[in-house]
Every structure is written in structure tokens, then in C-alpha cells.
mmCIF file of C-alpha atoms in Angstrom:
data_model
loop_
_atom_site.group_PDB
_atom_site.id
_atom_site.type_symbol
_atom_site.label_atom_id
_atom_site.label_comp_id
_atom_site.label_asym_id
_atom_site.label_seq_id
_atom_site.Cartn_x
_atom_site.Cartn_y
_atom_site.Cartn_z
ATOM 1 C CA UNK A 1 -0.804 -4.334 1.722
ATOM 2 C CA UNK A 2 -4.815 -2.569 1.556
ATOM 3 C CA UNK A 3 -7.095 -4.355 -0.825
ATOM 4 C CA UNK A 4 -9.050 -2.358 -2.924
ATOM 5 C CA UNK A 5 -12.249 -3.571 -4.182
ATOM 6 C CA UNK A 6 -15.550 -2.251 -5.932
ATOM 7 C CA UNK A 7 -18.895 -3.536 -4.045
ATOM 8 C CA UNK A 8 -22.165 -3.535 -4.594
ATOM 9 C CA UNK A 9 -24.246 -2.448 -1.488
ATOM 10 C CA UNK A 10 -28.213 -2.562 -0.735
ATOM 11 C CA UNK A 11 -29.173 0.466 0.994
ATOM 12 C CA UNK A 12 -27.775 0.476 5.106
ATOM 13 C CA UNK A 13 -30.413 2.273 7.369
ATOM 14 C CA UNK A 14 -29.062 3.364 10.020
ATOM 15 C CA UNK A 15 -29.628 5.903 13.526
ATOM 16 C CA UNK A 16 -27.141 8.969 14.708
ATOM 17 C CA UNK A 17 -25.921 12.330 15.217
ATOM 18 C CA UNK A 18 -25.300 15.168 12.633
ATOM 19 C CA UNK A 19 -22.820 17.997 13.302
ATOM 20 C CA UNK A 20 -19.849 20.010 12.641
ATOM 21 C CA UNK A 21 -16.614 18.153 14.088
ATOM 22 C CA UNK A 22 -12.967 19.359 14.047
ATOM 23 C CA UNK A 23 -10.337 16.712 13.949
ATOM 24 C CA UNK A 24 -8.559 18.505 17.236
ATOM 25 C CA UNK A 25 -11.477 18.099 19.116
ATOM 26 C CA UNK A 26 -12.834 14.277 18.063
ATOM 27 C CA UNK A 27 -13.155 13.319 21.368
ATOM 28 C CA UNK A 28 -16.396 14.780 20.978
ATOM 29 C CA UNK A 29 -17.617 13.266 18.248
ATOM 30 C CA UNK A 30 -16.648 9.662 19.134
ATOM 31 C CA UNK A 31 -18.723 10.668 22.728
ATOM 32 C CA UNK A 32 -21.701 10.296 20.529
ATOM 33 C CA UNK A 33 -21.461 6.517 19.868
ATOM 34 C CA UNK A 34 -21.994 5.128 23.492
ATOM 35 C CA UNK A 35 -25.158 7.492 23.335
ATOM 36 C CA UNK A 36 -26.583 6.470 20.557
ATOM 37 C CA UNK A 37 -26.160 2.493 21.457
ATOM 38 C CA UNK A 38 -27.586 3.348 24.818
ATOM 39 C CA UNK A 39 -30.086 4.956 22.973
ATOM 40 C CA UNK A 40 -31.068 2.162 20.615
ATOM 41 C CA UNK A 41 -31.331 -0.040 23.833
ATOM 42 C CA UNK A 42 -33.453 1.778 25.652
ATOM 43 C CA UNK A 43 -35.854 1.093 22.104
ATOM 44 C CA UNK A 44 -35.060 -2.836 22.057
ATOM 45 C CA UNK A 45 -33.198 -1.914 18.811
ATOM 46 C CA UNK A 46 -30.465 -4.070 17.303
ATOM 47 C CA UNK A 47 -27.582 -2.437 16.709
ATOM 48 C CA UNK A 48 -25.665 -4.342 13.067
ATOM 49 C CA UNK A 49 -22.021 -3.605 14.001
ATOM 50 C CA UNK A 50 -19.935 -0.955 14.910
ATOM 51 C CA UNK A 51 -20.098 2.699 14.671
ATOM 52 C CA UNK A 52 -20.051 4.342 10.488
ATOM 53 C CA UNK A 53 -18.429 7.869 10.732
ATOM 54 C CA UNK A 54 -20.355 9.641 7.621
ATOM 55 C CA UNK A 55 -18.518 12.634 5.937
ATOM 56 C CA UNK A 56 -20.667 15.065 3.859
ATOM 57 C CA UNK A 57 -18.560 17.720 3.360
ATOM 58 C CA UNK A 58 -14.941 19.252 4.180
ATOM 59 C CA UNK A 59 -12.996 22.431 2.890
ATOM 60 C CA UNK A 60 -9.377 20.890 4.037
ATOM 61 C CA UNK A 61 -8.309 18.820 6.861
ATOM 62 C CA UNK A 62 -7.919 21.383 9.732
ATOM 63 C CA UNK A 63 -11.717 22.868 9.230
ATOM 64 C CA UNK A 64 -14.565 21.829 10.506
ATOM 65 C CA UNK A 65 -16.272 19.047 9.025
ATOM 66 C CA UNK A 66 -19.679 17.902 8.655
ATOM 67 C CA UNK A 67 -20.362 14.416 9.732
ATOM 68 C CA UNK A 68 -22.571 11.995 10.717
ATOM 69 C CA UNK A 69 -21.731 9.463 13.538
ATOM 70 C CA UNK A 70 -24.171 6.915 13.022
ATOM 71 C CA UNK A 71 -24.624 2.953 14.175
ATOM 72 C CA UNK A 72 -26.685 0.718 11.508
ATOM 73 C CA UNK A 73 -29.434 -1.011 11.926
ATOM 74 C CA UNK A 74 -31.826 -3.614 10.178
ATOM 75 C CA UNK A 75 -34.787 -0.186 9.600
ATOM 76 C CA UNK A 76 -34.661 3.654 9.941
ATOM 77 C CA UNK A 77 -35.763 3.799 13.515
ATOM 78 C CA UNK A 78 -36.613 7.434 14.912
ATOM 79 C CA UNK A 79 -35.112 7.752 18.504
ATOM 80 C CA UNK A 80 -36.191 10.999 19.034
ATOM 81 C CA UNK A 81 -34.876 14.728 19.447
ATOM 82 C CA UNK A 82 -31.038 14.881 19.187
ATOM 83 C CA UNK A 83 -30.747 11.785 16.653
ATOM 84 C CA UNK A 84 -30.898 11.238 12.893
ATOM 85 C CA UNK A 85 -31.776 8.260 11.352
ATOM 86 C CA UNK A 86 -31.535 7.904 7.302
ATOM 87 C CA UNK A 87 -30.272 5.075 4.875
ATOM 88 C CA UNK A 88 -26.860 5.544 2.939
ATOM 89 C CA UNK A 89 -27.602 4.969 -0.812
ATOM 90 C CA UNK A 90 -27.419 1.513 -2.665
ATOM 91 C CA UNK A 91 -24.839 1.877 -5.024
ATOM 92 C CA UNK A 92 -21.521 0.730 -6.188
ATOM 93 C CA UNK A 93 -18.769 1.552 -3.471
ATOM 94 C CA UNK A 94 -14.800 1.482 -3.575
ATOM 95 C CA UNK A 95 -13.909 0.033 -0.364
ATOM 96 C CA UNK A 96 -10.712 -1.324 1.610
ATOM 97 C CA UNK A 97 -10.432 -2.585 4.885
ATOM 98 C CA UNK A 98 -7.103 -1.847 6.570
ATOM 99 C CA UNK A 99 -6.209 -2.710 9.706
ATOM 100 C CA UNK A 100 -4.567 -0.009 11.675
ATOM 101 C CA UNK A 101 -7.473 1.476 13.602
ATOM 102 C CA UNK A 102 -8.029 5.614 13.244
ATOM 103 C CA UNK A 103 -3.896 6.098 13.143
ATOM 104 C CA UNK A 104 -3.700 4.479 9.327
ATOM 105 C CA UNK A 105 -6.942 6.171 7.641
ATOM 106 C CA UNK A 106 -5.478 9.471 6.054
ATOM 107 C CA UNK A 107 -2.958 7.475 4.270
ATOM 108 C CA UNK A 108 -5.977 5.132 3.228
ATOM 109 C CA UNK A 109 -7.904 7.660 1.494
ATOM 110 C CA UNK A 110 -4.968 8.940 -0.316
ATOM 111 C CA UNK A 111 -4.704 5.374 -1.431
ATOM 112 C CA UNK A 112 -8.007 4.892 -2.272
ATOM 113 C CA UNK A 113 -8.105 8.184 -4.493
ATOM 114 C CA UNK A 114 -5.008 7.485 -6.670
ATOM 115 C CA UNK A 115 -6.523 3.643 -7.020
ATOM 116 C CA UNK A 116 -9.634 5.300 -8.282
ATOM 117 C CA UNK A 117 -7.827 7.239 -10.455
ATOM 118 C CA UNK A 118 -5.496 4.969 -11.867
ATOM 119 C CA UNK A 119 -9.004 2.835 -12.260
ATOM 120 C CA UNK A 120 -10.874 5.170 -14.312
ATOM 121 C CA UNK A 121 -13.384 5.505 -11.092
ATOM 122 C CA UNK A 122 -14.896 8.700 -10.416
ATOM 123 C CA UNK A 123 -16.220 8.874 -6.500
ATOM 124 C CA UNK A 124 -19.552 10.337 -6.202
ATOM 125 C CA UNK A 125 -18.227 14.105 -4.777
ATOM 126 C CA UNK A 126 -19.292 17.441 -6.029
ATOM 127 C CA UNK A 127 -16.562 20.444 -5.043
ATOM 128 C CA UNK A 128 -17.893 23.563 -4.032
ATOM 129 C CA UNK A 129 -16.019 26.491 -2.626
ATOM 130 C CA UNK A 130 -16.890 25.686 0.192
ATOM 131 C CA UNK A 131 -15.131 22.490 0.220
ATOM 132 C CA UNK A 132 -16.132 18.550 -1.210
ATOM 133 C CA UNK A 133 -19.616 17.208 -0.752
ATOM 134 C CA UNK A 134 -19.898 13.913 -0.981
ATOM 135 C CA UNK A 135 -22.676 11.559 -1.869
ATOM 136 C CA UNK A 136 -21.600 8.899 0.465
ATOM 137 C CA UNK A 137 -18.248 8.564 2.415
ATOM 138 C CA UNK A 138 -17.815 6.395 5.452
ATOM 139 C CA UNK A 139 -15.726 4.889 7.947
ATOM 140 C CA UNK A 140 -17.385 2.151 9.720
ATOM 141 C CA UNK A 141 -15.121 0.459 12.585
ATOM 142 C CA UNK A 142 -15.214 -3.454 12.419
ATOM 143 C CA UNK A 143 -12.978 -4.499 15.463
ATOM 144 C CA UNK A 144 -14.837 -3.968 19.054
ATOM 145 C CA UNK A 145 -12.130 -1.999 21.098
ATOM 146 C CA UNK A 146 -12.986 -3.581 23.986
ATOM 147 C CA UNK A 147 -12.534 -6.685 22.653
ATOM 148 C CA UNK A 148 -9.201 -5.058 21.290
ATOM 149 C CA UNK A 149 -7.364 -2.687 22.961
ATOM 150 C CA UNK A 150 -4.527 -2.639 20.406
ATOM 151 C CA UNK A 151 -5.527 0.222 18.025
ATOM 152 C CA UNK A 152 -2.774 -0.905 15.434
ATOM 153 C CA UNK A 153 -4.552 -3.922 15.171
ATOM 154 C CA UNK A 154 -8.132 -2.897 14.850
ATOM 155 C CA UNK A 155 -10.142 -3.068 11.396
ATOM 156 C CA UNK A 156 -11.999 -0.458 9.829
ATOM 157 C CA UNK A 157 -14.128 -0.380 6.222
ATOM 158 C CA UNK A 158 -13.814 2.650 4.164
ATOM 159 C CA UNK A 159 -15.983 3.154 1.364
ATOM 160 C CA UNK A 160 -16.865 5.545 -1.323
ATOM 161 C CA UNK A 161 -19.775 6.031 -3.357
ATOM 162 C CA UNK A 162 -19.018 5.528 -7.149
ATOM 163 C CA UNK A 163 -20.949 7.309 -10.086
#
């Protein structure tokens, strides 16, 4: 059983790339995130933990999205052309952390919306026609793969940005 919880978060800088991602083809995304920690190596940059996959905005689940596949750090650090760097906002969060790796996160957020709900919490989203914007949605991956190949097993934070 997922754990829901409300959290209070400080601002989390952190260094990526922007684009327009299809869920068929997120291979390419995820071949962003041993560039960027190469990246923030080649600037003697910490990286904080494992990859955040930021969602801004998304019509319905076979479109392309626009996302942000980022790695935090301790400071906004510019790496130069082809990366992003920005802070997600302090605010109040709904978060859970399931294990189950990528294979267990749509039924998460379906959770995580009727909790809300049921909770009398209204996520920070504005819907458009052209699909939901959000103010801050992430999925930041907790569990090093290579430390754990099982998938089933691995941990990843979800979090939404409350009003």
C-alpha cells in the first residue's frame, strides 16, 4: 500500500533538458540523464540524487508531452547551450513514494488524484485546450539502477504542487 503525504519543500535548483517527449519513444528522453551527469562533472558539480522527470503540460497520454529531465543540485548552475537549469517552486507538495520503478507510476497518479480529491486538495494545474499545465509535477527516481537492476523493486517520489 502507497503512502500519501502533504510536504513542505524549500525551493530544489536543479540543471537539464527541456523538450517535447512521446511516451513510445522515451528512450530518448531518459538518453538525456547520463548527459547531463557527465555534464555536471565535467563542471565539478554535485549532482543531489537521481534524475526528476518534470511535466509541464500534456493533452492525453498518447501526445506529446512537454518535460523537463532534470538532475538537482545544491545552486542553479548554467552548463551551457543545450541545458536548462531553474528551481522548482517552494511550496506545499502531495507526494508518495511507491516502489515499482516506471511500470507502477500511471496507476500512482490516478491514486494520487482521487486522494487529493477525496482530501479537499486542489493540485496546482491550469487546463487549457491544449491540454493540463502544471505548476510543478515530478517524478524523481530514488533507487540507483545500477545498484538495482530489479525495476519492480526500485523507488521513485512523485509529487504535486498544491494551491
Amino acid at each position: 500500500m502507497v503512502e500519501f503525504a502533504v510536504e513542505t519543500w524549500a525551493g530544489r535548483p536543479w540543471v537539464g533538458v527541456t523538450m517535447r517527449a512521446e511516451l513510445a519513444r522515451w528512450a530518448e528522453a531518459n538518453a538525456h540523464v547520463p548527459r547531463i551527469y557527465a555534464a555536471l562533472a565535467a563542471d565539478g558539480t554535485a549532482p543531489l540524487g537521481g534524475p526528476i522527470y518534470q511535466y509541464h503540460r500534456l493533452q492525453r497520454a498518447e501526445d506529446p508531452m512537454d518535460i523537463t529531465v532534470s538532475v538537482p543540485v545544491a545552486h542553479e548552475r548554467d552548463l551551457g547551450a543545450g541545458f536548462a537549469t531553474g528551481t522548482l517552486p517552494a511550496g506545499r507538495y502531495l507526494v508518495a513514494r511507491p516502489e515499482g520503478g516506471p511500470d507502477a507510476l500511471a496507476d500512482i497518479h490516478r491514486q494520487l488524484w482521487d486522494w487529493a480529491a477525496v482530501q479537499g486538495l486542489e493540485l496546482a494545474i491550469d487546463e487549457r485546450g491544449d491540454g493540463i499545465h502544471w505548476a510543478a509535477r515530478t517524478e524523481q527516481f530514488l533507487t540507483d539502477p545500477q545498484a538495482e537492476p530489479d525495476r519492480s523493486r526500485w523507488e521513485v517520489e512523485v509529487a504535486y504542487l498544491l494551491r
